[in-house]
GROMACS .gro file of C-alpha atoms in nm:
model
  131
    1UNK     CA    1   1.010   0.520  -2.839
    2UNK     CA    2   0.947   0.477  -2.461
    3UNK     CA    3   1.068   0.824  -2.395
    4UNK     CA    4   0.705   0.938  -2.529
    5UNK     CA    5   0.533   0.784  -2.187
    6UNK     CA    6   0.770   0.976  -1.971
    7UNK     CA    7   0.513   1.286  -2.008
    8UNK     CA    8   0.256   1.025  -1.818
    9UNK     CA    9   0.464   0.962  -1.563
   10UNK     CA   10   0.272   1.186  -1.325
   11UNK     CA   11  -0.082   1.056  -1.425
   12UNK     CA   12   0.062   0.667  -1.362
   13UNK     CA   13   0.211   0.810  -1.062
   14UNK     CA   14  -0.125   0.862  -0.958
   15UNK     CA   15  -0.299   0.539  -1.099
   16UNK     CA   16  -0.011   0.326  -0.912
   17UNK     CA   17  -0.098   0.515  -0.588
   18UNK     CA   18  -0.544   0.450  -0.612
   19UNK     CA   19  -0.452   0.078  -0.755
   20UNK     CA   20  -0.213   0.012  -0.464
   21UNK     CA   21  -0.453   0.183  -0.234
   22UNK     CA   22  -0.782  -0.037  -0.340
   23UNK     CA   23  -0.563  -0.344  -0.287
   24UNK     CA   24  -0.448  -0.209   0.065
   25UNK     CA   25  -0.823  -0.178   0.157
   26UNK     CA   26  -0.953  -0.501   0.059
   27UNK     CA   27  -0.733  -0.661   0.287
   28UNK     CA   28  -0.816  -0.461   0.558
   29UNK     CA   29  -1.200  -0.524   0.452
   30UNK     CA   30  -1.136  -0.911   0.453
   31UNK     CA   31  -1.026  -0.883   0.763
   32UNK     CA   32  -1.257  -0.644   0.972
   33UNK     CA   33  -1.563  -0.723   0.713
   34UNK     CA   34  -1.534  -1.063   0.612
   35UNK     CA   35  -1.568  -0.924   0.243
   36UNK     CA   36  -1.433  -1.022   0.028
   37UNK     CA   37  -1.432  -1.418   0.221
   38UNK     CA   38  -1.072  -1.549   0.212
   39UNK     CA   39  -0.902  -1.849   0.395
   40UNK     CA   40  -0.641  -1.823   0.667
   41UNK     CA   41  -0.787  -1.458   0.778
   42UNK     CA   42  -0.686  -1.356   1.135
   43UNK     CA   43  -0.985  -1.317   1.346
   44UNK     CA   44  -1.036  -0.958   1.464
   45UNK     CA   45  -0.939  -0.879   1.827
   46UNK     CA   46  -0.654  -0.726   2.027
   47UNK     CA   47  -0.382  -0.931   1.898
   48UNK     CA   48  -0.112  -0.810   1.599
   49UNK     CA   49  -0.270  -0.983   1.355
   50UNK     CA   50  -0.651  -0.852   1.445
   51UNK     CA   51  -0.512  -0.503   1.492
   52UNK     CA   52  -0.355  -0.567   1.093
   53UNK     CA   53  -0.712  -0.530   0.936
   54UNK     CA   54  -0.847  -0.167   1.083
   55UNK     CA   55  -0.457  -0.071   0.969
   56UNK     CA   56  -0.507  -0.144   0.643
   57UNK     CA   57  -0.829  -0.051   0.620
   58UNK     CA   58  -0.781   0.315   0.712
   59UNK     CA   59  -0.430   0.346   0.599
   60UNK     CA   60  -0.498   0.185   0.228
   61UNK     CA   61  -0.831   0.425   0.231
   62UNK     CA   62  -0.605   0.763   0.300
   63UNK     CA   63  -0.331   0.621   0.049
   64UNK     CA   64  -0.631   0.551  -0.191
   65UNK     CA   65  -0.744   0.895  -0.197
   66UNK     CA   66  -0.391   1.042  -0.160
   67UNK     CA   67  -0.461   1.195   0.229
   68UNK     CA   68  -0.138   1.300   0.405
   69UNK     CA   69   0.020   1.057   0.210
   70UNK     CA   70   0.385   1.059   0.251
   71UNK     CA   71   0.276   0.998   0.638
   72UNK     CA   72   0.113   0.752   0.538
   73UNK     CA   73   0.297   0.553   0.322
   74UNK     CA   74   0.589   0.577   0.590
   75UNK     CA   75   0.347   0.389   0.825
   76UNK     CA   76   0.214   0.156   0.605
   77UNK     CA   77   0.568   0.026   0.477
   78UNK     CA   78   0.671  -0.010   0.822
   79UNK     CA   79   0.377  -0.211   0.878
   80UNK     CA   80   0.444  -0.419   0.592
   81UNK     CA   81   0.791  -0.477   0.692
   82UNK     CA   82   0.703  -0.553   1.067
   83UNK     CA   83   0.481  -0.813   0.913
   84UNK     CA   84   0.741  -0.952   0.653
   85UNK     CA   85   0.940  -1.028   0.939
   86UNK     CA   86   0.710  -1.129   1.253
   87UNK     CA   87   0.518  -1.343   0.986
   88UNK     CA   88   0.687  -1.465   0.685
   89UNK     CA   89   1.079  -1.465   0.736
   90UNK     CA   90   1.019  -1.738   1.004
   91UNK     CA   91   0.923  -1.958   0.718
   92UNK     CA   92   1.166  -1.940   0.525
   93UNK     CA   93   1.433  -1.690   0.402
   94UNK     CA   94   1.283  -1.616   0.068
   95UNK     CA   95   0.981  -1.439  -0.021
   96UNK     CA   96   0.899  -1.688  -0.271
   97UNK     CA   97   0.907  -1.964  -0.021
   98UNK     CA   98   0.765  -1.814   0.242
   99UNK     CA   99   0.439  -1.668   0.088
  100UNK     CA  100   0.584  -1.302   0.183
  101UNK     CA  101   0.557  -1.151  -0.201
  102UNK     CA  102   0.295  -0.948  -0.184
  103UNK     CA  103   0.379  -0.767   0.166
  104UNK     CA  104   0.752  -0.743   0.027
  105UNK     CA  105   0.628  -0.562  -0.223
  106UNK     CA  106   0.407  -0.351  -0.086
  107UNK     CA  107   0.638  -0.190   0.164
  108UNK     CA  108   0.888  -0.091  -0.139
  109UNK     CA  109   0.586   0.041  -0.329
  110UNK     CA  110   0.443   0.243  -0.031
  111UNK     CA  111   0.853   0.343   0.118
  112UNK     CA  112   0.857   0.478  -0.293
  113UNK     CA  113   0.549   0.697  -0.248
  114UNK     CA  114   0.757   0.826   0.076
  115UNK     CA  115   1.021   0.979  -0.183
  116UNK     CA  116   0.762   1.050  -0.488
  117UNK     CA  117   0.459   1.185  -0.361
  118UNK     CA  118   0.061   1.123  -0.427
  119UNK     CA  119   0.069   1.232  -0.798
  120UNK     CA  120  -0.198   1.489  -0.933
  121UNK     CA  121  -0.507   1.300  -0.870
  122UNK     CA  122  -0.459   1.306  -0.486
  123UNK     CA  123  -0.652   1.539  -0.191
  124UNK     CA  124  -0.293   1.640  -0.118
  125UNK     CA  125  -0.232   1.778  -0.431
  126UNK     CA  126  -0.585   1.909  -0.455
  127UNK     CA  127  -0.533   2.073  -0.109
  128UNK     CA  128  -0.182   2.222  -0.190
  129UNK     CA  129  -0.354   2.419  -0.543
  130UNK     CA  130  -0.673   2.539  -0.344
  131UNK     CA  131  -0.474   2.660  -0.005
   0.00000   0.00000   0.00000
């Protein structure tokens, strides 16, 4: 039965790529925009975590539109994991504990996209037919 969605897999490719992507970005727009508002935000300056905003602002906005995005994704996830570690393994040695889920996570997603690809709704693929 599941063997039908397999033919999608490129399309959800894709969809996991823009979803990730507008996440990425509205961290990076808390940050360096103050929208949306969230607690506990780093203030912007010339310290790691005021440098972390314009990162993932104009990395999640080239991963969003799939723009050089194996590059990109390499960068990213070894942002993410630089953070896991400068920020959340101090606190404790699980992810769970140590509020670290979400950046876990995204460094596997965007170290995947390293291997996979943009998928077919991506400027790189759109680039690559045209050139």
């Amino acid at each position: 039965m599941f063997n039908k969605f397999s033919a999608y897999q490129p399309q959800l490719l894709s969809v996991l790529r823009i979803f990730t992507g507008l996440l990425f970005v509205s961290h990076g727009t808390a940050k360096v925009l103050g929208f949306p508002a969230v607690d506990g935000v780093p203030p912007p300056g010339l310290s790691l975590a005021g440098l972390s905003g314009p990162l993932e602002l104009v990395l999640g906005a080239l991963f969003l539109i799939g723009l050089f995005t194996r590059p990109v994704a390499f960068l990213a996830s070894g942002f993410c994991a630089v953070g896991y570690w400068m920020v959340h393994a101090k606190m404790g040695a699980f992810p769970i504990v140590n509020g670290g889920e979400t950046i876990a996570l995204y460094c596997f997603v965007f170290l995947y996209f390293v291997a996979a690809g943009p998928g077919p709704w991506s400027v790189d693929s759109a680039m690559k037919k045209g050139g």
